[in-house]
Short mmCIF file of C-alpha atoms in Angstrom, two decimals:
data_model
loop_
_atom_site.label_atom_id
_atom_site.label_comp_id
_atom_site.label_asym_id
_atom_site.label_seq_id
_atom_site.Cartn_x
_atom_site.Cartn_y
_atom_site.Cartn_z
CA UNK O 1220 -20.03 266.02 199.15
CA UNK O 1221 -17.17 267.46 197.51
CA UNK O 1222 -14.90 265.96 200.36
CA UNK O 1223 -16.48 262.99 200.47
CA UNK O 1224 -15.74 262.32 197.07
CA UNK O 1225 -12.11 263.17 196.79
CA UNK O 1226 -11.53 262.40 193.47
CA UNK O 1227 -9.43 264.89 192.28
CA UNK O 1228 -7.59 268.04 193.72
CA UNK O 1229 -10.10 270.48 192.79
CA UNK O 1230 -12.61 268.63 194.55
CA UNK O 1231 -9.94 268.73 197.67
CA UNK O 1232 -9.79 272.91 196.98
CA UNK O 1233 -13.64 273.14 196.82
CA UNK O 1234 -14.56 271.20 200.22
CA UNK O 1235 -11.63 273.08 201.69
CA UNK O 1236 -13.37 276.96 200.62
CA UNK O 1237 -16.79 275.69 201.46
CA UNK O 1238 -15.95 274.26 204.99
CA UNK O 1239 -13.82 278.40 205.30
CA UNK O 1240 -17.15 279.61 204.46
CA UNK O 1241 -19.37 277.60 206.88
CA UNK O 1242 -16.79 278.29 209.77
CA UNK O 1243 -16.96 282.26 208.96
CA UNK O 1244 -20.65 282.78 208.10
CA UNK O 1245 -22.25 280.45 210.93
CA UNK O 1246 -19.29 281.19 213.79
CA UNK O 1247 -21.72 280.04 216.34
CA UNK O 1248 -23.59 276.87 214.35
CA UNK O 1249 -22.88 273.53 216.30
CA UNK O 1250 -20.72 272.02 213.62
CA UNK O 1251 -18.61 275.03 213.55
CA UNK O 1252 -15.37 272.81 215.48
CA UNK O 1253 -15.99 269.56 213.34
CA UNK O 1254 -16.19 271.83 210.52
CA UNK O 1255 -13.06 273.22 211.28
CA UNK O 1256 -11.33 269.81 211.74
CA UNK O 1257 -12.77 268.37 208.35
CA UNK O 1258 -11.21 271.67 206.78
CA UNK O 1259 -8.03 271.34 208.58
CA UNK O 1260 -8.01 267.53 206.70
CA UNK O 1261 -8.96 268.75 203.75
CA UNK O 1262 -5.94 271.17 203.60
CA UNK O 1263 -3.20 268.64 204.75
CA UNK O 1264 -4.24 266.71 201.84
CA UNK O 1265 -3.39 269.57 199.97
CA UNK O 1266 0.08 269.53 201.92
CA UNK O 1267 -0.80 272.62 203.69
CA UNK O 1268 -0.14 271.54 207.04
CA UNK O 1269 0.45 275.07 208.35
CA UNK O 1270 -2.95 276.11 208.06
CA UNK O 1271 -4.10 272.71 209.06
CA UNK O 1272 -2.57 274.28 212.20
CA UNK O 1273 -3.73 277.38 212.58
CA UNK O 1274 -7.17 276.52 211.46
CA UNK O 1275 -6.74 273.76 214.39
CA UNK O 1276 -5.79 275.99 216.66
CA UNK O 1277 -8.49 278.29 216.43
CA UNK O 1278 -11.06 275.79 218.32
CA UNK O 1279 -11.15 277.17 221.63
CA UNK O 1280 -11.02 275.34 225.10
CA UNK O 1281 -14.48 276.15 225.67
CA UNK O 1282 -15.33 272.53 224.48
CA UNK O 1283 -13.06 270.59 225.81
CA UNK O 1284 -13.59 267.37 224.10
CA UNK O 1285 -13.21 269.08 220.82
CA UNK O 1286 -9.91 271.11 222.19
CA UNK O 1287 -7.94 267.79 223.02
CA UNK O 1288 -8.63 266.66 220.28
CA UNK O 1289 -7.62 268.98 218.14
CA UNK O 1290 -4.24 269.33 219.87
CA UNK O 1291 -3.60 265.77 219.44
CA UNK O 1292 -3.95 266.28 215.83
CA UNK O 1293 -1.87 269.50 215.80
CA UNK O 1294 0.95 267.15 217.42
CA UNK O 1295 0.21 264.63 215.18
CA UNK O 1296 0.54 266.78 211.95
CA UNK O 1297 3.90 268.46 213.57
CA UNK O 1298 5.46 264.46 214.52
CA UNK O 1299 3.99 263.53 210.51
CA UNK O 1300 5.40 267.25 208.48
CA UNK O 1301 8.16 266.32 206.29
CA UNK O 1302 10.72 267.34 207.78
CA UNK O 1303 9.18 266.23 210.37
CA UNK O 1304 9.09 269.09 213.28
CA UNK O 1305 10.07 267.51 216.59
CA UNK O 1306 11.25 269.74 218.35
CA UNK O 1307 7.98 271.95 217.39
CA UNK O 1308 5.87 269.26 218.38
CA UNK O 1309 7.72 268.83 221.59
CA UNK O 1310 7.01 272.50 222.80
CA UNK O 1311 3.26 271.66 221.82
CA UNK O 1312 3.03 268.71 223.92
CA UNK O 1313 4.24 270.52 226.86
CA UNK O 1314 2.50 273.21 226.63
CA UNK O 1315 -1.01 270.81 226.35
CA UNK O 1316 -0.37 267.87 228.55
CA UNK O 1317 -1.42 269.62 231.93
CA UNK O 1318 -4.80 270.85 229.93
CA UNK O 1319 -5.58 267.82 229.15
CA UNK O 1320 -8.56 266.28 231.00
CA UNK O 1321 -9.70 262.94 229.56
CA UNK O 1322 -7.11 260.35 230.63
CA UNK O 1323 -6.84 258.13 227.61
CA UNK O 1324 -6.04 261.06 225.55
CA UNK O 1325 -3.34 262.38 228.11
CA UNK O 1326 -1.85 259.33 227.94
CA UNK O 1327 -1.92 259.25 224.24
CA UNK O 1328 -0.22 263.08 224.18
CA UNK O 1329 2.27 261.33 226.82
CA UNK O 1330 3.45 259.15 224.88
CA UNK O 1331 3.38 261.10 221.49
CA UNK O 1332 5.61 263.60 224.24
CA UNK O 1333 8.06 260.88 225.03
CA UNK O 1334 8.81 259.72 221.45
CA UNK O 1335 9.35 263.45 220.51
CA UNK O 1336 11.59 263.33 223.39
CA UNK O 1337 13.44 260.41 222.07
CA UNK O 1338 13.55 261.92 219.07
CA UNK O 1339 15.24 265.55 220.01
CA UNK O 1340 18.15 263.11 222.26
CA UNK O 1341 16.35 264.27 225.73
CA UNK O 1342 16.68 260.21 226.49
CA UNK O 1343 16.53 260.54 230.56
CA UNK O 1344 13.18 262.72 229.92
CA UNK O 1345 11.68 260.17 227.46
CA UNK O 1346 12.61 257.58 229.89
CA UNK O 1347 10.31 258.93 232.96
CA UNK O 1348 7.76 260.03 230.87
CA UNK O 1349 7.32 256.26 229.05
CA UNK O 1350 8.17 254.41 232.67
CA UNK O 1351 5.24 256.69 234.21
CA UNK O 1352 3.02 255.52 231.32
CA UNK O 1353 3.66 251.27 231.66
CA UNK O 1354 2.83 251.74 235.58
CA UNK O 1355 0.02 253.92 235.48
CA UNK O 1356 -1.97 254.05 232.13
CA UNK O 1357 -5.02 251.18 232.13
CA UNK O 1358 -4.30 251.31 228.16
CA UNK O 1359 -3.16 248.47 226.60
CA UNK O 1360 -1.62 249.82 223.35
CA UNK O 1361 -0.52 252.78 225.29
CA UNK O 1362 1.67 250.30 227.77
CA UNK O 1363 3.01 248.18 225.46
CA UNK O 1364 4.25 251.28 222.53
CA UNK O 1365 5.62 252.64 226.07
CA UNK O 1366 7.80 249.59 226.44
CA UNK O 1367 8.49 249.53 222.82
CA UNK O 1368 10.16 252.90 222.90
CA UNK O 1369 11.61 253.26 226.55
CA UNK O 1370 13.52 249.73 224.83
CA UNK O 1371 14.32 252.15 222.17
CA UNK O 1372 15.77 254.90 224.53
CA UNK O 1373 18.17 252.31 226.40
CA UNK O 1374 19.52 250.96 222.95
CA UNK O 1375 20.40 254.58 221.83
CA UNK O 1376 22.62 254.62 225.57
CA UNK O 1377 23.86 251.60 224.46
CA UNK O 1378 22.59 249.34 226.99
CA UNK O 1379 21.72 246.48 224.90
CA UNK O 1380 20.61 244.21 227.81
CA UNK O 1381 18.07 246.51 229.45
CA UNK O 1382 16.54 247.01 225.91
CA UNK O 1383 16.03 243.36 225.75
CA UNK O 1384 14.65 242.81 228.82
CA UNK O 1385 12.13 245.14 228.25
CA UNK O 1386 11.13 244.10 225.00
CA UNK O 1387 10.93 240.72 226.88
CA UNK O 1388 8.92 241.50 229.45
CA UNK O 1389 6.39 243.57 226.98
CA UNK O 1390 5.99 239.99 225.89
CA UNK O 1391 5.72 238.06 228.35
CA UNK O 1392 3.05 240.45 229.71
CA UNK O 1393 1.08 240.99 226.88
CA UNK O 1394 1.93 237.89 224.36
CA UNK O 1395 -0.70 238.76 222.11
CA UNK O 1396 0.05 242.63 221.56
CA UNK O 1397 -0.11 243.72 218.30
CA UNK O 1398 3.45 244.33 217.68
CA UNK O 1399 4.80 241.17 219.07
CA UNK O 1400 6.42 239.53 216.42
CA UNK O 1401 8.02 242.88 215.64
CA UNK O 1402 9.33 242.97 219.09
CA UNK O 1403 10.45 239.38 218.74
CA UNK O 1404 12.68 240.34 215.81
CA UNK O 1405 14.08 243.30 217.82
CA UNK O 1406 15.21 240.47 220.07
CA UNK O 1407 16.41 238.47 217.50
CA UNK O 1408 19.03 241.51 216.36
CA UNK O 1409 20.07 242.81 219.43
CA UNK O 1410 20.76 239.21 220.45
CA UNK O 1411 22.76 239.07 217.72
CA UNK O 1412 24.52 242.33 218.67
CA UNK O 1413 25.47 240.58 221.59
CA UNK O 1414 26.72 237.66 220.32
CA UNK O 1415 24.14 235.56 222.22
CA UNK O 1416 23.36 233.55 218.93
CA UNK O 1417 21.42 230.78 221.07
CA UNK O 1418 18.86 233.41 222.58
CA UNK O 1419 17.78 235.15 218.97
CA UNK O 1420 17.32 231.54 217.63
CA UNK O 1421 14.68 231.30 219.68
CA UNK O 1422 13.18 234.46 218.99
CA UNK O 1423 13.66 233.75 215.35
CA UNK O 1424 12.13 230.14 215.79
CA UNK O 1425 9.04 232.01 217.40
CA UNK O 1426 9.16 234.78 214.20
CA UNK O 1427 8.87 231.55 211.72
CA UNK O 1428 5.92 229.94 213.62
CA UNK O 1429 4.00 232.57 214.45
CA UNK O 1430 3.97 234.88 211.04
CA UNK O 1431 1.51 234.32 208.61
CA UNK O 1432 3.15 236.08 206.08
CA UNK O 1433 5.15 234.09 203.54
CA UNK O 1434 7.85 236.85 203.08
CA UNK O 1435 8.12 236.55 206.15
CA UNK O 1436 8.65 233.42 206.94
CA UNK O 1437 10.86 232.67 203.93
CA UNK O 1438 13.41 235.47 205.72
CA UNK O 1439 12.70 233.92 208.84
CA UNK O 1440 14.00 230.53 207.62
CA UNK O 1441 16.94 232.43 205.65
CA UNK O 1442 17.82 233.44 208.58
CA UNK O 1443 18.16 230.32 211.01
CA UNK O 1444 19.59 228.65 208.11
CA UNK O 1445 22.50 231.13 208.87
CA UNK O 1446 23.06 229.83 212.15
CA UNK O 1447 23.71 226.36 211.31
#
């Protein structure tokens, strides 16, 4: 109740000592893991993501369902930290991935493994690891992120072209993906980068027709109106 309601930090503190208590007085209950995972929330609301951790950690592999995903969540709080802890988190993912049974959440640590990759400059790693994902995960969202940041890896090298060829073909493929008209305005800059002022007019043509934001829209127009 007390977490449910959330009102106020001492309501945060409460849930947090009362879930401590369940976990230690009924070690064996059922609940004991989801117990653990709503304490582990209630103490990164808190800021506390340390113990989120640990408290995390302690849900053995003797459920696995509960075990993955708990170390997706341990990632998640180590990619989220402020600083954020990539390098941490890229250890973690390693050390998990093989573990890992259910293949929707492999390919979800995968990827979350390739953008901490990306992250720590290990660009050749991070570019098998998201080229493995696009040919072999049956996720959609999983394929198309993958594109999003293997484009990402081959504009840090510098090669502008590959980048948009990806991003291209992540559209072409899937032309209703959820990020597609930020993709399309990745196009339109490294276009631009490039000089090829024809090509990111028609990316930003496709921006201004497609967005239903007005903000949008209004920069969209600001922007072709540049090209005249």
């Amino acid at each position: 109740t007390y977490f449910g309601r959330r009102t106020n930090q001492l309501d945060i503190e409460t849930a947090s000592k009362a879930y401590a208590d369940l976990i230690t007085q009924y070690p064996n209950h059922d609940l004991n893991n989801e117990w653990r995972k709503k304490k582990a929330s209630a103490l990164r609301q808190q800021n506390q993501d340390d113990e989120a951790i640990v408290t995390l950690g302690k849900i053995l592999d003797e459920n696995q369902t509960e075990w993955e995903i708990a170390q997706l969540e341990i990632g998640n709080i180590l990619m989220s930290t402020s600083p954020q802890r990539f390098t941490v988190a890229t250890n973690h993912y390693k050390a998990v991935i093989d573990k890992i049974q259910t293949k929707e959440r492999k390919d979800e640590a995968l990827l979350n493994y390739g953008i901490c990759l990306l992250k720590t400059n290990q660009g050749i790693d991070a570019i098998r690891v998201f080229q493995n994902l696009i040919q072999g995960s049956k996720n959609e969202q999983i394929i198309t992120d993958s594109f999003q940041f293997l484009a990402s890896c081959f504009e840090k090298e510098k090669n502008m072209k590959e980048s948009i060829k990806l991003l291209e073909e992540s559209l072409k493929k899937y032309p209703q993906q959820k990020n597609q008209l930020f993709l399309h305005k990745e196009c339109v800059r490294l276009y631009h980068l490039l000089s090829d002022f024809e090509s990111a007019i028609k990316h930003l043509n496709i921006v201004y027709k497609e967005t239903t934001d007005p903000n949008s829209q209004a920069e969209a127009l600001f922007q072709l109106a540049g090209y005249d």
